[in-house]
């Protein structure tokens, strides 16, 4: 469970909480880079949530079971269930919500140019790299198209490296991607570097990304969100 003050939720007098002690719940999987992004944002903002693991491989994938599909019809993690039962999906949308209800520390810079550049890097990772290498794409390549495992691994490394080589040129480390404090770009970058290593993608030729990673991993919020430190880690 994340440290820090209790999650305030939306400040509305028209929605009722499920119960007096209802918690905000993050449906999570330790190895999911999308869930990893949300964990980092939660930690940076000092929010307290209940983590409920959704195992993406066990029993054919718990994300495809009716109880979870009722919360997220996309059968993806993460999902954030608020204290009034409303469920938010998609990692960047969840982080934007957290930014709106807990605006400090800022993850999206106030300067409009820096904000656009920050979002561009986040989208380059979350929408251009990640969808091509995720679990269900790999399952389709191996199952429906009968592509050999080695070829699938090569596919993943290709898209990871093509994307990260572009991100290397887009950032301006100081020491984080765009500022002296982490932004949404850093929140997306660190999980993608984790995934790159999982799939044996070489990173030594990306020194700017590695410098940013070192700066991020000096912060307790990033280390607490690390996959290896989650209760469901295997």
XYZ file of C-alpha atoms in Angstrom:
234
model
C 0.000 0.000 0.000
C 1.316 3.439 -0.910
C 2.359 5.698 1.905
C 1.192 9.201 2.606
C -2.169 10.826 3.301
C -5.458 9.222 2.451
C -6.712 9.695 -1.083
C -9.225 12.533 -1.150
C -11.127 11.474 -4.258
C -13.365 13.880 -6.130
C -14.663 16.842 -4.227
C -18.329 16.481 -5.096
C -21.421 16.658 -2.912
C -23.603 14.746 -5.361
C -21.847 11.364 -5.294
C -21.882 9.205 -2.217
C -19.092 6.956 -1.050
C -19.743 3.225 -1.058
C -19.199 3.132 2.698
C -17.628 5.267 5.364
C -14.266 3.474 5.148
C -14.224 2.706 1.408
C -10.748 2.706 -0.090
C -9.548 3.735 -3.519
C -8.438 0.525 -5.237
C -5.728 0.100 -7.860
C -6.147 -3.069 -9.902
C -2.567 -3.858 -10.636
C -0.074 -6.414 -11.959
C 3.508 -6.143 -10.816
C 5.055 -6.603 -14.272
C 2.653 -4.402 -16.243
C 4.460 -1.266 -17.381
C 1.135 0.605 -17.606
C 0.332 -0.258 -13.977
C 3.917 0.617 -13.046
C 3.354 4.151 -14.403
C 0.328 4.620 -12.172
C 2.147 3.245 -9.132
C 4.934 5.797 -9.653
C 2.435 8.656 -9.944
C 0.621 7.502 -6.790
C 3.910 7.348 -4.891
C 5.122 10.730 -6.136
C 1.861 12.312 -5.008
C 1.945 10.537 -1.644
C -1.452 8.913 -2.029
C -2.678 5.841 -0.173
C -4.532 3.213 -2.194
C -5.387 -0.446 -1.819
C -3.566 -2.623 -4.368
C -5.474 -5.593 -5.787
C -3.384 -7.783 -8.079
C -4.892 -9.025 -11.331
C -2.673 -11.852 -12.585
C -2.386 -11.586 -16.362
C -1.255 -15.188 -16.892
C -2.831 -17.322 -14.173
C -5.948 -19.347 -15.136
C -5.920 -17.913 -18.636
C -5.618 -14.368 -17.309
C -7.650 -12.953 -14.429
C -8.207 -9.797 -16.483
C -10.598 -11.799 -18.689
C -12.788 -13.041 -15.844
C -16.346 -11.632 -15.660
C -15.835 -9.825 -12.345
C -12.912 -7.831 -13.719
C -14.448 -7.310 -17.170
C -17.379 -5.641 -15.415
C -14.913 -3.049 -14.162
C -12.738 -2.771 -17.290
C -14.251 -4.168 -20.510
C -10.859 -3.827 -22.222
C -9.469 -6.573 -19.970
C -6.391 -4.491 -19.213
C -4.598 -3.219 -16.137
C -4.464 -0.824 -14.476
C -7.891 0.279 -13.364
C -8.535 2.697 -10.524
C -11.758 2.267 -8.563
C -12.670 5.419 -6.657
C -14.266 5.447 -3.228
C -17.716 5.946 -4.761
C -17.341 2.923 -7.072
C -16.499 4.806 -10.279
C -13.780 2.988 -12.233
C -11.173 4.803 -14.316
C -9.128 3.000 -16.973
C -6.052 3.678 -19.135
C -2.876 4.650 -17.311
C -2.457 8.146 -18.768
C -6.088 9.029 -18.109
C -5.720 7.812 -14.523
C -2.566 9.896 -14.042
C -4.271 12.979 -15.505
C -7.080 12.414 -12.990
C -4.577 12.167 -10.134
C -2.965 15.370 -11.395
C -6.317 17.159 -11.271
C -7.281 16.059 -7.752
C -3.768 16.264 -6.264
C -1.952 18.909 -8.343
C 1.246 18.887 -6.272
C 3.819 17.812 -7.024
C 3.104 18.670 -10.637
C 3.698 15.937 -13.190
C 2.735 18.114 -16.142
C 4.721 21.381 -16.251
C 2.832 24.650 -16.127
C 4.735 26.037 -19.110
C 2.661 25.121 -22.202
C 5.667 24.181 -24.355
C 7.158 21.961 -21.671
C 3.717 20.480 -21.004
C 3.352 19.588 -24.699
C 6.841 18.090 -24.842
C 6.203 16.115 -21.678
C 2.973 14.704 -23.069
C 4.659 13.949 -26.396
C 7.265 11.739 -24.719
C 4.619 10.063 -22.558
C 2.517 9.341 -25.649
C 5.528 8.166 -27.665
C 6.074 5.527 -24.997
C 2.522 4.663 -23.977
C 0.944 4.772 -27.449
C 3.776 4.005 -29.880
C 6.094 1.544 -28.108
C 4.068 -0.214 -25.441
C 1.055 -1.378 -27.521
C 3.318 -3.201 -29.989
C 5.116 -5.279 -27.355
C 2.409 -6.089 -24.834
C 1.086 -9.478 -23.798
C -1.938 -9.706 -26.064
C 0.016 -8.685 -29.176
C 2.582 -11.388 -28.397
C -0.230 -13.912 -27.880
C -1.769 -13.009 -31.259
C 1.578 -13.261 -33.057
C 2.302 -16.681 -31.569
C -1.229 -18.098 -31.622
C -3.069 -16.707 -34.644
C -0.059 -16.080 -36.882
C 2.091 -18.975 -35.640
C 5.211 -16.810 -35.415
C 8.181 -18.393 -33.668
C 9.144 -17.135 -30.182
C 12.560 -15.882 -31.359
C 10.900 -13.811 -34.074
C 8.460 -12.331 -31.570
C 11.350 -11.354 -29.307
C 13.035 -9.706 -32.300
C 9.783 -7.848 -33.063
C 9.648 -6.529 -29.505
C 13.286 -5.404 -29.464
C 12.837 -3.655 -32.818
C 9.935 -1.508 -31.665
C 11.444 -0.836 -28.245
C 14.715 0.372 -29.735
C 13.143 2.392 -32.531
C 10.942 4.170 -30.010
C 13.561 4.737 -27.327
C 16.112 6.041 -29.829
C 13.609 8.762 -30.723
C 12.845 9.496 -27.063
C 16.602 9.872 -26.445
C 16.543 12.842 -28.842
C 13.293 14.323 -27.537
C 14.253 14.785 -23.894
C 16.405 17.492 -22.315
C 17.795 15.949 -19.100
C 18.139 18.366 -16.205
C 18.430 15.827 -14.509
C 14.946 14.424 -15.261
C 13.451 14.344 -18.752
C 12.521 18.028 -18.840
C 13.020 19.571 -15.441
C 14.629 19.439 -12.038
C 11.669 17.343 -10.841
C 10.038 14.246 -12.373
C 7.241 14.734 -14.882
C 4.812 12.479 -16.704
C 7.624 11.747 -19.181
C 9.778 10.211 -16.426
C 6.783 8.318 -15.048
C 6.396 6.626 -18.457
C 10.102 6.236 -19.242
C 11.175 4.171 -16.228
C 8.648 1.342 -16.802
C 9.589 1.253 -20.487
C 13.258 0.828 -19.616
C 12.224 -1.991 -17.276
C 10.403 -3.646 -20.190
C 13.368 -3.078 -22.498
C 15.597 -5.067 -20.174
C 12.990 -7.821 -19.841
C 13.186 -8.301 -23.593
C 16.988 -7.974 -23.740
C 16.960 -4.732 -25.725
C 20.413 -3.057 -25.534
C 20.408 0.372 -23.888
C 24.081 1.344 -23.628
C 23.820 3.582 -26.702
C 21.128 5.703 -24.977
C 23.149 7.635 -22.375
C 20.621 10.425 -21.858
C 17.867 7.965 -20.999
C 20.193 6.135 -18.632
C 21.126 9.384 -16.865
C 17.462 10.187 -16.380
C 16.842 6.670 -15.103
C 19.635 7.036 -12.534
C 18.120 10.313 -11.295
C 14.668 8.741 -11.003
C 15.890 5.661 -9.173
C 17.488 7.890 -6.545
C 13.940 8.818 -5.498
C 12.086 6.597 -3.048
C 8.821 6.993 -4.955
C 10.297 5.221 -7.974
C 11.915 2.454 -5.959
C 8.701 1.773 -3.998
C 6.834 1.364 -7.284
C 9.409 -1.092 -8.667
C 7.895 -4.403 -9.853
C 10.194 -6.445 -7.613
C 8.829 -4.669 -4.524
C 5.152 -5.405 -5.186
C 3.237 -7.906 -3.079
C 2.407 -10.020 -6.152
C 5.973 -10.075 -7.524
C 7.163 -13.491 -8.708
